[in-house]
Amino acid sequence: MKKIISASLLLLVGFCSAADDLQDETDEDKIKSAYSAYVDDFMADDFKGIADKFTYPATFKIKLLSFIPLSMTLENADEMVEQYKSLKADIQEGYSYSTIDQITVEKTEEGYVADVIYSRFNAKDELLITGRSLYSYKDVNGSWKMYSVEPVGD
């Protein structure tokens, strides 16, 4: 009987510890996890999964010819799916997967910005490109959702 009570107490302590660990996760950690899930969806061509990572309207800031700024606003998930289908159709030839090389998360007035350096590779693990983008997040009903994407540099 003592063994059963001891085992039950150990399980209870373990569950409480696990719950405390989840509560200790910072907003920055949650955003890093959300970004990692976004990258997984990107590599898997899960366009609906990508669209679910955003809140709407969402803004894409891009540069035409590397110097003409352009801002595109997407009003809903269907538009986002089409945007990512187009983006993936024009991605570097031979693209196979991406890595997150560095991510820093900074507090802003609206929420947070994830400053990400990433690399894209082909199936032979050859580097195709290294890039940097800013991903703006805000809390939407307890979940961190992207609302703006802006490439940095060329």
mmCIF file of C-alpha atoms in Angstrom:
data_model
loop_
_atom_site.group_PDB
_atom_site.id
_atom_site.type_symbol
_atom_site.label_atom_id
_atom_site.label_comp_id
_atom_site.label_asym_id
_atom_site.label_seq_id
_atom_site.Cartn_x
_atom_site.Cartn_y
_atom_site.Cartn_z
ATOM 1 C CA MET A 1 0.000 0.000 0.000
ATOM 2 C CA LYS A 2 2.850 2.385 0.846
ATOM 3 C CA LYS A 3 4.388 1.676 -2.581
ATOM 4 C CA ILE A 4 1.135 2.582 -4.324
ATOM 5 C CA ILE A 5 0.824 5.819 -2.347
ATOM 6 C CA SER A 6 4.489 6.671 -3.002
ATOM 7 C CA ALA A 7 4.119 5.969 -6.719
ATOM 8 C CA SER A 8 0.938 8.062 -6.867
ATOM 9 C CA LEU A 9 2.662 10.959 -5.111
ATOM 10 C CA LEU A 10 5.615 10.752 -7.497
ATOM 11 C CA LEU A 11 3.247 10.844 -10.479
ATOM 12 C CA LEU A 12 1.393 13.810 -8.999
ATOM 13 C CA VAL A 13 4.653 15.685 -8.394
ATOM 14 C CA GLY A 14 5.741 14.895 -11.962
ATOM 15 C CA PHE A 15 2.477 16.233 -13.408
ATOM 16 C CA CYS A 16 2.708 19.380 -11.293
ATOM 17 C CA SER A 17 6.309 19.904 -12.396
ATOM 18 C CA ALA A 18 5.363 19.508 -16.057
ATOM 19 C CA ALA A 19 2.510 21.995 -15.626
ATOM 20 C CA ASP A 20 4.877 24.480 -13.960
ATOM 21 C CA ASP A 21 7.338 24.097 -16.851
ATOM 22 C CA LEU A 22 4.570 24.960 -19.341
ATOM 23 C CA GLN A 23 3.592 28.005 -17.301
ATOM 24 C CA ASP A 24 7.254 29.095 -17.182
ATOM 25 C CA GLU A 25 7.471 29.251 -20.990
ATOM 26 C CA THR A 26 8.015 32.898 -21.921
ATOM 27 C CA ASP A 27 6.259 34.746 -24.734
ATOM 28 C CA GLU A 28 9.605 34.785 -26.532
ATOM 29 C CA ASP A 29 9.798 30.970 -26.294
ATOM 30 C CA LYS A 30 6.229 30.668 -27.595
ATOM 31 C CA ILE A 31 7.037 32.899 -30.563
ATOM 32 C CA LYS A 32 10.170 30.887 -31.355
ATOM 33 C CA SER A 33 8.053 27.711 -31.260
ATOM 34 C CA ALA A 34 5.401 29.325 -33.468
ATOM 35 C CA TYR A 35 8.074 30.378 -35.969
ATOM 36 C CA SER A 36 9.588 26.900 -35.999
ATOM 37 C CA ALA A 37 6.133 25.438 -36.739
ATOM 38 C CA TYR A 38 5.758 27.975 -39.571
ATOM 39 C CA VAL A 39 9.075 26.805 -41.085
ATOM 40 C CA ASP A 40 7.934 23.179 -40.817
ATOM 41 C CA ASP A 41 4.723 24.074 -42.687
ATOM 42 C CA PHE A 42 6.750 26.004 -45.279
ATOM 43 C CA MET A 43 9.006 23.025 -45.995
ATOM 44 C CA ALA A 44 6.005 20.667 -46.170
ATOM 45 C CA ASP A 45 4.082 22.960 -48.556
ATOM 46 C CA ASP A 46 1.289 23.046 -45.962
ATOM 47 C CA PHE A 47 -0.189 26.318 -47.201
ATOM 48 C CA LYS A 48 -3.273 26.098 -44.990
ATOM 49 C CA GLY A 49 -1.010 25.487 -41.996
ATOM 50 C CA ILE A 50 1.001 28.573 -42.942
ATOM 51 C CA ALA A 51 -2.169 30.658 -43.333
ATOM 52 C CA ASP A 52 -3.279 29.555 -39.850
ATOM 53 C CA LYS A 53 -0.100 31.103 -38.406
ATOM 54 C CA PHE A 54 -1.295 34.608 -39.400
ATOM 55 C CA THR A 55 -3.926 37.057 -38.250
ATOM 56 C CA TYR A 56 -5.635 39.229 -40.838
ATOM 57 C CA PRO A 57 -5.171 41.606 -42.449
ATOM 58 C CA ALA A 58 -1.493 40.663 -42.830
ATOM 59 C CA THR A 59 1.187 42.706 -44.567
ATOM 60 C CA PHE A 60 4.091 41.585 -46.742
ATOM 61 C CA LYS A 61 6.739 44.227 -47.336
ATOM 62 C CA ILE A 62 8.923 43.381 -50.312
ATOM 63 C CA LYS A 63 11.333 45.142 -52.648
ATOM 64 C CA LEU A 64 11.018 45.060 -56.409
ATOM 65 C CA LEU A 65 14.372 45.028 -58.200
ATOM 66 C CA SER A 66 16.000 45.105 -54.725
ATOM 67 C CA PHE A 67 15.288 48.812 -54.212
ATOM 68 C CA ILE A 68 11.612 49.690 -54.860
ATOM 69 C CA PRO A 69 9.605 49.166 -51.643
ATOM 70 C CA LEU A 70 6.211 47.538 -52.025
ATOM 71 C CA SER A 71 3.656 46.623 -49.392
ATOM 72 C CA MET A 72 1.007 43.977 -50.007
ATOM 73 C CA THR A 73 -1.938 43.448 -47.663
ATOM 74 C CA LEU A 74 -3.618 40.056 -47.539
ATOM 75 C CA GLU A 75 -7.137 40.135 -46.134
ATOM 76 C CA ASN A 76 -7.759 36.455 -45.380
ATOM 77 C CA ALA A 77 -6.363 32.924 -45.257
ATOM 78 C CA ASP A 78 -7.318 32.161 -48.876
ATOM 79 C CA GLU A 79 -5.215 35.089 -50.104
ATOM 80 C CA MET A 80 -2.350 33.932 -47.884
ATOM 81 C CA VAL A 81 -2.517 30.406 -49.315
ATOM 82 C CA GLU A 82 -2.292 31.835 -52.843
ATOM 83 C CA GLN A 83 0.617 34.099 -51.826
ATOM 84 C CA TYR A 84 2.618 31.164 -50.463
ATOM 85 C CA LYS A 85 1.812 28.951 -53.450
ATOM 86 C CA SER A 86 3.211 31.698 -55.671
ATOM 87 C CA LEU A 87 6.224 32.204 -53.423
ATOM 88 C CA LYS A 88 7.061 28.490 -53.416
ATOM 89 C CA ALA A 89 6.617 28.293 -57.215
ATOM 90 C CA ASP A 90 9.309 30.974 -57.575
ATOM 91 C CA ILE A 91 11.684 29.742 -54.858
ATOM 92 C CA GLN A 92 15.329 29.003 -55.619
ATOM 93 C CA GLU A 93 15.781 26.153 -58.091
ATOM 94 C CA GLY A 94 16.475 22.877 -56.308
ATOM 95 C CA TYR A 95 15.107 24.053 -52.948
ATOM 96 C CA SER A 96 14.768 21.180 -50.495
ATOM 97 C CA TYR A 97 14.715 22.543 -46.945
ATOM 98 C CA SER A 98 15.366 25.527 -44.665
ATOM 99 C CA THR A 99 17.224 26.029 -41.411
ATOM 100 C CA ILE A 100 16.809 28.687 -38.750
ATOM 101 C CA ASP A 101 20.342 30.015 -38.237
ATOM 102 C CA GLN A 102 19.492 32.670 -35.667
ATOM 103 C CA ILE A 103 16.331 34.074 -34.122
ATOM 104 C CA THR A 104 16.017 36.968 -31.710
ATOM 105 C CA VAL A 105 12.701 38.151 -30.333
ATOM 106 C CA GLU A 106 12.179 41.747 -29.239
ATOM 107 C CA LYS A 107 9.187 43.323 -27.481
ATOM 108 C CA THR A 108 7.327 46.017 -29.424
ATOM 109 C CA GLU A 109 4.317 48.188 -28.696
ATOM 110 C CA GLU A 110 2.037 45.797 -30.630
ATOM 111 C CA GLY A 111 3.617 42.532 -29.478
ATOM 112 C CA TYR A 112 6.948 41.116 -30.637
ATOM 113 C CA VAL A 113 9.220 41.031 -33.670
ATOM 114 C CA ALA A 114 11.197 37.901 -34.508
ATOM 115 C CA ASP A 115 14.393 38.845 -36.334
ATOM 116 C CA VAL A 116 15.334 35.664 -38.203
ATOM 117 C CA ILE A 117 18.370 34.645 -40.211
ATOM 118 C CA TYR A 118 17.622 31.532 -42.245
ATOM 119 C CA SER A 119 19.271 29.415 -44.916
ATOM 120 C CA ARG A 120 17.826 27.402 -47.763
ATOM 121 C CA PHE A 121 19.479 24.268 -49.102
ATOM 122 C CA ASN A 122 19.071 21.776 -51.929
ATOM 123 C CA ALA A 123 18.823 18.003 -51.517
ATOM 124 C CA LYS A 124 22.641 17.729 -51.644
ATOM 125 C CA ASP A 125 22.875 20.017 -48.574
ATOM 126 C CA GLU A 126 24.342 22.783 -50.738
ATOM 127 C CA LEU A 127 23.537 26.316 -49.616
ATOM 128 C CA LEU A 128 21.214 28.125 -52.020
ATOM 129 C CA ILE A 129 20.689 31.351 -50.088
ATOM 130 C CA THR A 130 20.939 32.914 -46.647
ATOM 131 C CA GLY A 131 18.378 35.565 -45.819
ATOM 132 C CA ARG A 132 17.026 37.686 -43.028
ATOM 133 C CA SER A 133 13.429 38.707 -42.342
ATOM 134 C CA LEU A 134 11.413 40.377 -39.624
ATOM 135 C CA TYR A 135 8.217 38.616 -38.532
ATOM 136 C CA SER A 136 5.819 40.683 -36.408
ATOM 137 C CA TYR A 137 3.609 38.833 -33.927
ATOM 138 C CA LYS A 138 0.658 39.793 -31.765
ATOM 139 C CA ASP A 139 -1.447 37.910 -29.253
ATOM 140 C CA VAL A 140 -4.741 36.754 -30.731
ATOM 141 C CA ASN A 141 -6.910 35.012 -28.146
ATOM 142 C CA GLY A 142 -3.886 33.546 -26.359
ATOM 143 C CA SER A 143 -1.961 32.507 -29.504
ATOM 144 C CA TRP A 144 0.912 34.396 -31.090
ATOM 145 C CA LYS A 145 0.052 35.096 -34.734
ATOM 146 C CA MET A 146 2.079 36.824 -37.444
ATOM 147 C CA TYR A 147 0.691 39.973 -38.982
ATOM 148 C CA SER A 148 3.658 41.322 -40.929
ATOM 149 C CA VAL A 149 6.631 39.873 -42.838
ATOM 150 C CA GLU A 150 9.485 42.056 -44.029
ATOM 151 C CA PRO A 151 12.696 40.865 -45.704
ATOM 152 C CA VAL A 152 15.848 42.704 -44.612
ATOM 153 C CA GLY A 153 18.658 43.381 -47.074
ATOM 154 C CA ASP A 154 18.837 42.298 -50.696
#
